Amino acid sequence: MTDWERVERLRSRGRSWTEIAEDERVKFAAPPGSDPGHALQVVYLKRGYAHAEKARRGRSSSNGGTKGGAEGWSGRSRRRRLVAWGVGIGLVAVVASVLVFAATTPISGTNEIVTYCGGEGQAQHYHVLLVINANGAQQHLPYDPSQPAAIGYINDPAYTNPNLYCSPGGIHALHTHDGSGIIHAELPSVITTVPTLGDFFTIWGQPLSSTQVWSFSGHVTAQVKDMNTGTTTDYSQNPGGIALYTPPGGPFSNPFPIPQNLIFNGAYGSGESGGTFDGEIIWLNVTTAPSAAVTFAECLCAAGQPCPSGNSTRACPTAEGGANPEHTLHREPRAPSLSRDSPLRAASAPGTVIHLRPGFSVRRQGRTATFQPPAGVSSIGGVIMEALPTGG
């Protein structure tokens, strides 16, 4: 049975055009041998059922009919869909262009090196090695293995200054890809000034001065070794002024292999620089100043255990200040003293391990973090630390 015969039968049974249009068995109805321009199209792409009752042979599409056959309602529907698709594509293009503009345009500010957000592979691209030591222990930079980049890319205060977040897809001209210490300097042609280490720390959102590096306070020794010339220059009075210079071989030249012992032998990433850098090694060494109030030697030893030789017994301060005998740290002889900050806060500094008994927590940067003790005791910078329950 043809569609037209089915329509005729349904009409003879008193079915309305709307009911016929809603019949799934009917898709297109035209009398045999009829002029396509006068075809009765009951369902046009199964849309416009409200017009089915108006469908009459010989009427123009503007008059509710189907004159023009394929060029009638179905053609109009196709044109409408094409127009809608065109508008949609245009809107997507506009939104995309806005995002690209936002991602590659400097944020409002005075230092374009700090405020610029864009893509990688710019007019200049070279790599500098940053080494941070706290009391003789090298610290790896923060990174997230699940992310393609870290400092200057991840919109989180631990990685980027909240005032300098880039739009999605954007990355700062100075950034890192892992925790190795390799800094990527990828500068567009619009930036003509030489970036500094201070610019990098501003993007990172961390302090840098002659008395503080990152979360470490004390005496700072800042030196730059230039492998191109073999010279070492002291910048201890102004570490932020250290220039991240372009290598002599050009802005894309990274001629020196990275010393693996200075990037933890790849434990926190290889730097994503092809194993090379420009020959500039920046050393930031922080020696924590002894505290007149509290040192490891003055802390209470672990309950029920003898104190190591040379230790006395005195309650350690809490993270909020004041004495709390439940906070306990012990040390090896000759281990360096803590700073004025409480032992628990100092022990929570990046790169330092705190050993906690299961289920107990310690305040860390204003938040509560729960740790599980690893097997054995680790030594960080000559200091063995163990934190006992806080009583909570």
Coordinates of C-alpha atoms in Angstrom, one line a residue:
M1 CA 0.0 0.0 0.0
T2 CA 1.4 3.4 -1.0
D3 CA 1.5 6.3 1.3
W4 CA -1.2 8.0 -0.8
E5 CA -3.5 5.0 -0.7
R6 CA -3.0 4.9 3.1
V7 CA -3.9 8.5 3.3
E8 CA -7.0 8.0 1.2
R9 CA -8.1 5.2 3.4
L10 CA -7.5 7.1 6.6
R11 CA -9.5 10.1 5.2
S12 CA -12.4 7.8 4.2
R13 CA -12.5 6.7 7.8
G14 CA -12.9 10.3 9.0
R15 CA -9.4 10.9 10.2
S16 CA -8.3 14.5 10.3
W17 CA -5.1 15.8 8.6
T18 CA -3.5 16.3 12.0
E19 CA -4.2 12.7 12.9
I20 CA -2.8 11.5 9.6
A21 CA 0.3 13.6 10.1
E22 CA 0.8 12.0 13.5
D23 CA 0.4 8.5 12.1
E24 CA 3.9 7.0 12.1
R25 CA 3.1 4.9 9.0
V26 CA 2.6 8.0 6.9
K27 CA 5.7 9.9 5.8
F28 CA 4.8 11.5 2.4
A29 CA 1.6 11.3 0.5
A30 CA 1.1 12.3 -3.2
P31 CA -1.4 11.0 -5.7
P32 CA 0.0 8.7 -8.3
G33 CA 1.2 10.6 -11.4
S34 CA 0.5 14.0 -9.8
D35 CA 2.5 17.1 -10.4
P36 CA 5.1 17.4 -7.6
G37 CA 4.2 21.0 -7.3
H38 CA 0.7 20.0 -6.3
A39 CA 1.7 17.1 -4.0
L40 CA 0.0 16.7 -0.7
Q41 CA 2.8 16.5 1.7
V42 CA 1.2 15.3 5.0
V43 CA 4.4 15.2 7.0
Y44 CA 7.4 17.3 6.1
L45 CA 10.3 15.8 8.0
K46 CA 7.8 15.0 10.7
R47 CA 7.6 18.7 11.7
G48 CA 4.9 21.3 11.6
Y49 CA 2.0 19.1 12.5
A50 CA -0.1 22.2 13.2
H51 CA -0.1 23.0 9.4
A52 CA -1.2 19.5 8.4
E53 CA -4.9 20.5 8.6
K54 CA -4.1 23.4 6.2
A55 CA -2.5 21.1 3.6
R56 CA -4.4 21.2 0.3
R57 CA -3.4 20.3 -3.2
G58 CA -2.9 23.3 -5.4
R59 CA -2.2 25.8 -2.6
S60 CA 1.0 27.7 -2.4
S61 CA 3.3 27.2 0.6
S62 CA 2.6 30.8 1.7
N63 CA -1.1 29.9 1.7
G64 CA -0.8 26.8 3.8
G65 CA -0.3 24.4 0.8
T66 CA 2.6 22.4 -0.5
K67 CA 3.2 24.0 -3.9
G68 CA 6.7 23.3 -5.0
G69 CA 6.9 19.8 -3.5
A70 CA 10.4 19.4 -2.3
E71 CA 10.8 23.2 -2.5
G72 CA 7.7 23.6 -0.3
W73 CA 7.5 23.3 3.5
S74 CA 10.3 20.7 3.7
G75 CA 12.6 23.1 1.7
R76 CA 11.6 26.0 3.9
S77 CA 12.3 23.8 7.0
R78 CA 15.7 23.0 5.6
R79 CA 16.5 26.6 5.0
R80 CA 15.4 27.5 8.5
R81 CA 17.6 24.9 9.9
L82 CA 20.5 26.1 7.8
V83 CA 19.9 29.6 9.0
A84 CA 19.8 28.5 12.6
W85 CA 23.0 26.5 12.2
G86 CA 24.7 29.5 10.6
V87 CA 23.7 31.7 13.5
G88 CA 24.9 29.0 16.0
I89 CA 28.2 28.7 14.3
G90 CA 28.6 32.4 14.2
L91 CA 27.9 32.7 17.9
V92 CA 30.5 29.9 18.6
A93 CA 33.0 31.8 16.5
V94 CA 32.4 35.0 18.4
V95 CA 32.7 33.3 21.8
A96 CA 35.9 31.5 20.7
S97 CA 37.4 34.7 19.4
V98 CA 36.6 36.4 22.7
L99 CA 38.3 33.6 24.7
V100 CA 41.3 33.6 22.5
F101 CA 41.6 37.4 22.8
A102 CA 41.3 37.1 26.6
A103 CA 43.8 34.3 26.7
T104 CA 46.4 36.1 24.7
T105 CA 45.9 39.7 26.0
P106 CA 47.8 41.1 29.0
I107 CA 45.8 41.5 32.2
S108 CA 45.6 45.1 33.2
G109 CA 48.8 46.0 35.1
T110 CA 52.1 47.7 34.8
N111 CA 54.5 44.8 34.2
E112 CA 53.6 43.1 31.0
I113 CA 55.9 40.2 31.8
V114 CA 53.8 39.5 34.9
T115 CA 50.4 40.1 33.4
Y116 CA 50.7 38.5 30.0
C117 CA 48.7 35.4 29.4
G118 CA 49.0 33.5 26.1
G119 CA 50.2 30.3 24.4
E120 CA 53.5 28.5 24.4
G121 CA 56.2 28.7 21.7
Q122 CA 56.5 32.4 21.4
A123 CA 59.2 34.7 20.0
Q124 CA 61.6 33.7 22.8
H125 CA 61.7 30.3 24.5
Y126 CA 64.5 29.3 26.9
H127 CA 64.9 27.5 30.2
V128 CA 66.4 28.5 33.6
L129 CA 67.2 26.2 36.5
L130 CA 66.1 27.3 40.0
V131 CA 67.4 25.5 43.0
I132 CA 65.9 26.3 46.4
N133 CA 67.6 24.9 49.6
A134 CA 66.1 25.3 53.1
N135 CA 68.7 24.4 55.8
G136 CA 70.6 22.4 53.3
A137 CA 67.6 20.4 51.9
Q138 CA 66.6 21.0 48.3
Q139 CA 62.9 21.8 47.9
H140 CA 61.0 20.7 44.8
L141 CA 58.5 23.2 43.3
P142 CA 54.8 22.4 43.6
Y143 CA 53.3 20.5 40.7
D144 CA 50.3 18.3 39.8
P145 CA 51.2 15.3 37.6
S146 CA 47.7 15.4 36.1
Q147 CA 48.2 18.9 34.7
P148 CA 50.3 19.9 31.6
A149 CA 51.9 22.8 33.5
A150 CA 52.1 24.1 37.1
I151 CA 53.2 27.5 38.3
G152 CA 51.8 30.2 36.1
Y153 CA 49.1 27.8 34.7
I154 CA 47.0 26.2 37.4
N155 CA 44.5 28.7 38.8
D156 CA 45.1 27.8 42.5
P157 CA 46.9 30.0 45.1
A158 CA 49.6 27.3 45.5
Y159 CA 50.6 27.7 41.9
T160 CA 49.5 31.1 40.7
N161 CA 48.9 34.5 42.2
P162 CA 45.1 34.8 42.4
N163 CA 45.3 38.3 41.1
L164 CA 47.0 37.0 37.9
Y165 CA 44.9 34.0 36.9
C166 CA 44.8 33.4 33.2
S167 CA 41.6 32.7 31.3
P168 CA 41.0 29.0 30.4
G169 CA 43.7 27.9 27.9
G170 CA 46.1 30.7 28.8
I171 CA 49.5 30.4 30.4
H172 CA 51.9 32.9 31.8
A173 CA 55.1 33.8 29.9
L174 CA 57.1 32.5 32.9
H175 CA 55.9 29.1 34.1
T176 CA 56.9 25.6 35.1
H177 CA 55.7 22.2 33.9
D178 CA 56.7 20.1 36.9
G179 CA 58.5 20.2 40.3
S180 CA 62.0 20.0 38.9
G181 CA 62.9 23.6 39.2
I182 CA 63.1 24.3 35.4
I183 CA 61.5 27.7 34.6
H184 CA 60.2 28.2 31.1
A185 CA 60.6 31.7 29.7
E186 CA 58.3 31.9 26.7
L187 CA 58.0 35.5 25.7
P188 CA 55.9 37.0 22.9
S189 CA 57.3 39.6 20.6
V190 CA 55.4 42.3 22.4
I191 CA 57.6 41.8 25.5
T192 CA 61.0 43.3 24.9
T193 CA 62.2 43.6 28.5
V194 CA 64.3 40.9 30.3
P195 CA 62.2 39.0 32.8
T196 CA 63.5 38.6 36.4
L197 CA 63.2 36.0 39.2
G198 CA 61.1 38.6 41.0
D199 CA 58.6 38.4 38.0
F200 CA 58.4 34.7 38.4
F201 CA 57.8 34.9 42.1
T202 CA 55.1 37.5 41.5
I203 CA 53.3 35.2 39.1
W204 CA 53.7 32.4 41.6
G205 CA 52.3 34.7 44.3
Q206 CA 55.1 33.9 46.8
P207 CA 57.5 36.2 48.7
L208 CA 61.1 36.6 47.6
S209 CA 63.5 38.9 49.5
S210 CA 66.8 38.9 51.4
T211 CA 65.0 37.3 54.4
Q212 CA 62.4 35.1 52.8
V213 CA 62.0 32.6 49.9
W214 CA 58.6 31.0 49.4
S215 CA 57.5 29.8 52.9
F216 CA 61.0 29.8 54.3
S217 CA 62.2 32.7 56.4
G218 CA 65.8 33.3 57.5
H219 CA 69.1 34.4 56.1
V220 CA 69.0 34.1 52.2
T221 CA 72.0 33.6 50.1
A222 CA 71.2 34.1 46.4
Q223 CA 73.8 33.3 43.7
V224 CA 73.7 32.8 39.9
K225 CA 76.1 30.5 38.1
D226 CA 76.5 31.2 34.4
M227 CA 77.7 28.1 32.7
N228 CA 78.4 30.1 29.6
T229 CA 81.1 32.2 31.3
G230 CA 81.9 30.0 34.3
T231 CA 81.2 32.9 36.7
T232 CA 79.2 33.1 39.9
T233 CA 77.5 36.3 41.0
D234 CA 76.0 37.1 44.4
Y235 CA 72.5 38.6 44.5
S236 CA 71.8 38.0 48.2
Q237 CA 70.7 41.7 48.8
N238 CA 68.2 41.6 45.9
P239 CA 67.3 38.1 44.7
G240 CA 64.3 39.4 42.9
G241 CA 66.5 41.4 40.6
I242 CA 68.1 38.3 39.1
A243 CA 67.7 38.5 35.4
L244 CA 66.4 35.4 33.5
Y245 CA 68.7 36.1 30.6
T246 CA 68.5 35.0 27.0
P247 CA 71.2 32.4 26.2
P248 CA 74.1 33.6 24.0
G249 CA 73.0 31.2 21.3
G250 CA 69.7 33.0 20.8
P251 CA 66.3 33.0 22.3
F252 CA 65.6 29.4 21.4
S253 CA 69.0 28.1 22.4
N254 CA 69.3 25.8 25.3
P255 CA 72.8 24.3 24.8
F256 CA 73.5 22.8 28.2
P257 CA 72.4 19.4 29.6
I258 CA 70.5 19.7 32.8
P259 CA 72.5 18.4 35.9
Q260 CA 70.2 15.6 37.0
N261 CA 71.4 15.8 40.6
L262 CA 69.9 19.3 40.7
I263 CA 66.5 18.2 39.6
F264 CA 66.1 15.2 42.0
N265 CA 67.2 12.8 39.2
G266 CA 63.7 13.3 37.6
A267 CA 61.7 12.3 40.7
Y268 CA 59.5 15.4 40.3
G269 CA 59.7 15.7 36.5
S270 CA 62.4 16.4 33.9
G271 CA 61.5 20.0 33.3
E272 CA 59.8 19.4 29.9
S273 CA 62.7 21.1 28.2
G274 CA 64.2 18.2 26.2
G275 CA 66.9 17.7 28.9
T276 CA 68.6 21.0 28.3
F277 CA 68.6 24.5 29.7
D278 CA 70.3 27.8 28.9
G279 CA 73.1 27.4 31.5
E280 CA 71.8 29.8 34.2
I281 CA 71.6 28.1 37.6
I282 CA 69.9 30.2 40.3
W283 CA 70.7 29.1 43.9
L284 CA 68.5 30.3 46.7
N285 CA 69.8 29.0 50.1
V286 CA 67.7 29.8 53.2
T287 CA 69.2 29.2 56.6
T288 CA 66.5 29.3 59.2
A289 CA 67.4 31.7 62.0
P290 CA 67.5 30.1 65.5
S291 CA 64.6 31.1 67.7
A292 CA 65.2 32.5 71.2
A293 CA 61.9 31.1 72.3
V294 CA 61.7 27.5 71.1
T295 CA 64.1 25.1 69.4
F296 CA 64.0 21.4 68.8
A297 CA 66.2 20.9 71.8
E298 CA 63.6 22.5 74.0
C299 CA 60.7 20.4 72.8
L300 CA 59.2 17.6 74.8
C301 CA 60.4 14.2 73.7
A302 CA 58.0 11.4 72.7
A303 CA 55.9 10.2 75.6
G304 CA 57.4 7.2 77.3
Q305 CA 60.6 7.4 75.2
P306 CA 64.1 8.7 76.3
C307 CA 65.2 11.9 74.8
P308 CA 68.1 11.9 72.4
S309 CA 71.4 13.0 73.9
G310 CA 71.5 16.7 74.5
N311 CA 67.7 17.3 74.4
S312 CA 65.8 18.8 77.3
T313 CA 62.1 18.5 78.0
R314 CA 59.8 21.4 77.3
A315 CA 56.4 21.7 75.7
C316 CA 56.4 22.7 72.0
P317 CA 54.1 25.5 71.0
T318 CA 50.9 24.9 69.2
A319 CA 50.3 26.2 65.7
E320 CA 48.3 29.1 67.2
G321 CA 51.0 29.9 69.8
G322 CA 51.3 28.9 73.4
A323 CA 52.5 25.6 75.0
N324 CA 50.9 22.3 74.3
P325 CA 52.6 19.2 75.7
E326 CA 50.6 17.0 73.2
H327 CA 52.6 18.5 70.3
T328 CA 55.9 16.6 70.4
L329 CA 58.9 16.7 68.1
H330 CA 62.3 15.1 68.6
R331 CA 65.5 15.5 66.8
E332 CA 68.9 14.1 66.2
P333 CA 71.8 15.8 67.9
R334 CA 73.1 18.9 66.0
A335 CA 70.0 19.2 64.0
P336 CA 69.1 22.8 63.1
S337 CA 66.7 24.8 65.2
L338 CA 63.3 25.9 64.1
S339 CA 62.4 29.5 63.3
R340 CA 60.1 31.7 65.4
D341 CA 57.2 29.8 63.8
S342 CA 55.8 26.9 65.7
P343 CA 57.4 23.5 65.1
L344 CA 54.2 22.1 63.5
R345 CA 53.9 25.0 61.0
A346 CA 57.6 24.8 60.2
A347 CA 57.4 21.1 59.8
S348 CA 54.6 21.5 57.4
A349 CA 56.7 23.5 54.9
P350 CA 57.0 22.1 51.4
G351 CA 59.5 19.3 51.1
T352 CA 59.4 18.4 54.8
V353 CA 57.8 15.2 56.2
I354 CA 55.6 15.0 59.3
H355 CA 55.1 11.6 60.8
L356 CA 51.7 11.3 62.5
R357 CA 50.0 8.4 64.2
P358 CA 47.0 7.2 62.2
G359 CA 43.9 9.3 62.4
F360 CA 45.5 12.4 63.8
S361 CA 45.8 15.7 62.1
V362 CA 47.9 18.9 62.2
R363 CA 47.0 22.4 61.2
R364 CA 48.7 23.3 57.9
Q365 CA 48.3 26.7 56.3
G366 CA 45.0 27.3 58.0
R367 CA 43.5 24.0 56.9
T368 CA 43.5 20.6 58.6
A369 CA 45.4 17.9 56.8
T370 CA 45.4 14.2 57.8
F371 CA 48.4 12.1 57.2
Q372 CA 49.3 8.4 57.5
P373 CA 52.8 7.6 58.9
P374 CA 55.1 5.9 56.4
A375 CA 57.1 2.8 57.4
G376 CA 60.1 4.0 59.4
V377 CA 61.2 7.5 60.0
S378 CA 62.5 9.8 57.3
S379 CA 65.3 12.3 57.7
I380 CA 64.9 15.7 56.1
G381 CA 67.9 18.0 56.3
G382 CA 69.3 16.1 59.2
V383 CA 66.2 16.5 61.2
I384 CA 64.0 13.5 62.3
M385 CA 60.6 14.6 63.3
E386 CA 57.6 12.9 64.8
A387 CA 54.4 14.6 65.7
L388 CA 52.2 13.0 68.4
P389 CA 48.4 13.4 68.7
T390 CA 47.1 16.9 69.2
G391 CA 44.5 15.6 71.6
G392 CA 41.7 15.9 69.0

